[in-house]
PDB file of C-alpha atoms in Angstrom:
ATOM      1  CA  MET A   1     -41.493  29.661  10.251  1.00 47.00           C
ATOM      2  CA  THR A   2     -38.615  27.468   9.171  1.00 55.00           C
ATOM      3  CA  LEU A   3     -35.170  27.292  10.716  1.00 54.00           C
ATOM      4  CA  GLU A   4     -33.543  29.045   7.763  1.00 60.00           C
ATOM      5  CA  HIS A   5     -35.718  32.110   8.409  1.00 57.00           C
ATOM      6  CA  THR A   6     -34.986  32.166  12.135  1.00 64.00           C
ATOM      7  CA  GLU A   7     -32.196  34.294  13.541  1.00 74.00           C
ATOM      8  CA  LEU A   8     -29.626  32.002  15.112  1.00 68.00           C
ATOM      9  CA  SER A   9     -29.280  34.385  18.044  1.00 67.00           C
ATOM     10  CA  THR A  10     -32.876  33.644  19.059  1.00 73.00           C
ATOM     11  CA  LEU A  11     -32.071  29.930  19.394  1.00 76.00           C
ATOM     12  CA  VAL A  12     -28.708  29.902  21.199  1.00 77.00           C
ATOM     13  CA  SER A  13     -26.926  31.971  23.824  1.00 81.00           C
ATOM     14  CA  THR A  14     -24.378  34.673  23.074  1.00 81.00           C
ATOM     15  CA  ALA A  15     -21.631  32.453  24.520  1.00 83.00           C
ATOM     16  CA  ASP A  16     -22.660  29.596  22.212  1.00 80.00           C
ATOM     17  CA  LEU A  17     -22.665  31.966  19.231  1.00 78.00           C
ATOM     18  CA  ALA A  18     -19.140  33.062  20.141  1.00 81.00           C
ATOM     19  CA  ASP A  19     -18.037  29.419  20.379  1.00 81.00           C
ATOM     20  CA  LEU A  20     -19.657  28.665  17.034  1.00 81.00           C
ATOM     21  CA  SER A  21     -17.999  31.669  15.439  1.00 83.00           C
ATOM     22  CA  SER A  22     -14.629  30.644  16.862  1.00 86.00           C
ATOM     23  CA  LEU A  23     -15.064  27.074  15.632  1.00 85.00           C
ATOM     24  CA  ALA A  24     -16.053  28.292  12.166  1.00 87.00           C
ATOM     25  CA  ALA A  25     -12.915  30.458  12.019  1.00 89.00           C
ATOM     26  CA  VAL A  26     -10.704  27.511  12.990  1.00 88.00           C
ATOM     27  CA  VAL A  27     -12.269  25.275  10.327  1.00 90.00           C
ATOM     28  CA  HIS A  28     -11.958  28.034   7.703  1.00 93.00           C
ATOM     29  CA  ASP A  29      -8.267  28.566   8.502  1.00 93.00           C
ATOM     30  CA  ALA A  30      -7.551  24.829   8.535  1.00 92.00           C
ATOM     31  CA  THR A  31      -9.296  24.387   5.184  1.00 94.00           C
ATOM     32  CA  ALA A  32      -7.156  27.154   3.691  1.00 95.00           C
ATOM     33  CA  ARG A  33      -3.998  25.494   5.052  1.00 94.00           C
ATOM     34  CA  ILE A  34      -5.022  22.121   3.614  1.00 95.00           C
ATOM     35  CA  LYS A  35      -5.621  23.680   0.180  1.00 95.00           C
ATOM     36  CA  GLU A  36      -2.158  25.243   0.449  1.00 95.00           C
ATOM     37  CA  TYR A  37      -0.474  21.961   1.494  1.00 95.00           C
ATOM     38  CA  HIS A  38      -2.506  19.805  -0.938  1.00 96.00           C
ATOM     39  CA  PRO A  39      -3.312  22.168  -3.827  1.00 96.00           C
ATOM     40  CA  ALA A  40      -3.917  19.817  -6.756  1.00 97.00           C
ATOM     41  CA  TYR A  41      -3.254  16.424  -8.262  1.00 97.00           C
ATOM     42  CA  SER A  42      -1.657  15.050 -11.397  1.00 97.00           C
ATOM     43  CA  TRP A  43      -2.564  11.920 -13.307  1.00 96.00           C
ATOM     44  CA  LYS A  44       0.180   9.319 -12.987  1.00 95.00           C
ATOM     45  CA  TRP A  45      -1.576   6.563 -14.875  1.00 92.00           C
ATOM     46  CA  THR A  46      -5.157   5.789 -15.913  1.00 90.00           C
ATOM     47  CA  ASP A  47      -5.951   4.442 -12.455  1.00 93.00           C
ATOM     48  CA  GLU A  48      -3.732   6.611 -10.253  1.00 96.00           C
ATOM     49  CA  ILE A  49      -3.345  10.265  -9.321  1.00 97.00           C
ATOM     50  CA  VAL A  50      -0.636  11.901  -7.222  1.00 98.00           C
ATOM     51  CA  CYS A  51      -1.110  14.794  -4.792  1.00 97.00           C
ATOM     52  CA  ARG A  52       1.155  17.644  -5.892  1.00 97.00           C
ATOM     53  CA  GLY A  53       1.517  18.801  -2.299  1.00 96.00           C
ATOM     54  CA  CYS A  54       2.483  15.708  -0.332  1.00 95.00           C
ATOM     55  CA  GLY A  55       3.195  13.242  -3.134  1.00 96.00           C
ATOM     56  CA  ASP A  56       0.676  10.640  -1.928  1.00 97.00           C
ATOM     57  CA  SER A  57      -0.378   8.186  -4.600  1.00 97.00           C
ATOM     58  CA  LEU A  58      -4.174   7.837  -4.780  1.00 97.00           C
ATOM     59  CA  GLU A  59      -5.802   4.950  -6.584  1.00 96.00           C
ATOM     60  CA  ILE A  60      -8.740   5.504  -8.910  1.00 94.00           C
ATOM     61  CA  PRO A  61     -11.029   2.540  -9.658  1.00 88.00           C
ATOM     62  CA  PHE A  62      -9.867   1.329 -13.079  1.00 83.00           C
ATOM     63  CA  LEU A  63     -13.234   1.241 -14.830  1.00 86.00           C
ATOM     64  CA  THR A  64     -14.244   4.640 -13.470  1.00 87.00           C
ATOM     65  CA  SER A  65     -11.049   6.620 -14.037  1.00 87.00           C
ATOM     66  CA  THR A  66     -12.689   9.897 -15.022  1.00 93.00           C
ATOM     67  CA  LYS A  67     -11.989  13.440 -13.900  1.00 94.00           C
ATOM     68  CA  PRO A  68     -15.093  13.641 -11.656  1.00 95.00           C
ATOM     69  CA  VAL A  69     -14.059  10.435  -9.879  1.00 96.00           C
ATOM     70  CA  ALA A  70     -10.482  11.684  -9.531  1.00 96.00           C
ATOM     71  CA  ASP A  71     -11.785  14.998  -8.162  1.00 97.00           C
ATOM     72  CA  ARG A  72     -13.840  13.070  -5.564  1.00 96.00           C
ATOM     73  CA  VAL A  73     -10.865  10.897  -4.559  1.00 97.00           C
ATOM     74  CA  PHE A  74      -8.695  14.004  -4.207  1.00 98.00           C
ATOM     75  CA  ALA A  75     -11.386  15.810  -2.187  1.00 97.00           C
ATOM     76  CA  ASP A  76     -11.494  12.778   0.129  1.00 97.00           C
ATOM     77  CA  HIS A  77      -7.701  12.999   0.450  1.00 97.00           C
ATOM     78  CA  GLN A  78      -7.959  16.671   1.428  1.00 97.00           C
ATOM     79  CA  GLN A  79     -10.799  15.892   3.849  1.00 96.00           C
ATOM     80  CA  PHE A  80      -8.711  13.180   5.514  1.00 95.00           C
ATOM     81  CA  HIS A  81      -5.877  15.655   6.093  1.00 95.00           C
ATOM     82  CA  LEU A  82      -8.322  18.331   7.292  1.00 94.00           C
ATOM     83  CA  GLN A  83      -9.770  15.949   9.883  1.00 93.00           C
ATOM     84  CA  HIS A  84      -6.262  15.001  10.977  1.00 92.00           C
ATOM     85  CA  MET A  85      -5.295  18.659  11.314  1.00 91.00           C
ATOM     86  CA  LEU A  86      -8.427  19.581  13.272  1.00 90.00           C
ATOM     87  CA  ASN A  87      -7.988  16.625  15.616  1.00 89.00           C
ATOM     88  CA  ASP A  88      -4.302  17.191  16.298  1.00 79.00           C
ATOM     89  CA  ASP A  89      -3.185  20.589  14.994  1.00 60.00           C
ATOM     90  CA  GLN A  90      -0.024  20.727  17.117  1.00 62.00           C
ATOM     91  CA  ARG A  91       1.466  17.640  15.490  1.00 62.00           C
ATOM     92  CA  TYR A  92       0.057  17.954  11.974  1.00 63.00           C
ATOM     93  CA  ASP A  93       2.634  17.259   9.320  1.00 61.00           C
ATOM     94  CA  ALA A  94       1.440  17.903   5.774  1.00 58.00           C
TER      95      ALA A  94
END
């Protein structure tokens, strides 16, 4: 039997499941807020994009300035802000 076929409730306590569920809800809500605060980017130049939410300028390596690379750089930008929000939600400023 593999882990993916095992009920999680057979491996952890009810209290741990509640904590996990609560943590998952917090991460889900924070992710939604980040996508609201940092919804998309625009190309500024061939090696630079700008976040439409906060206005941050994000550099794209010049020889690899393609949409997939820009998407990855922007996802990293969102991830940075998500981590910041989760670590210090009370003082998060988009």
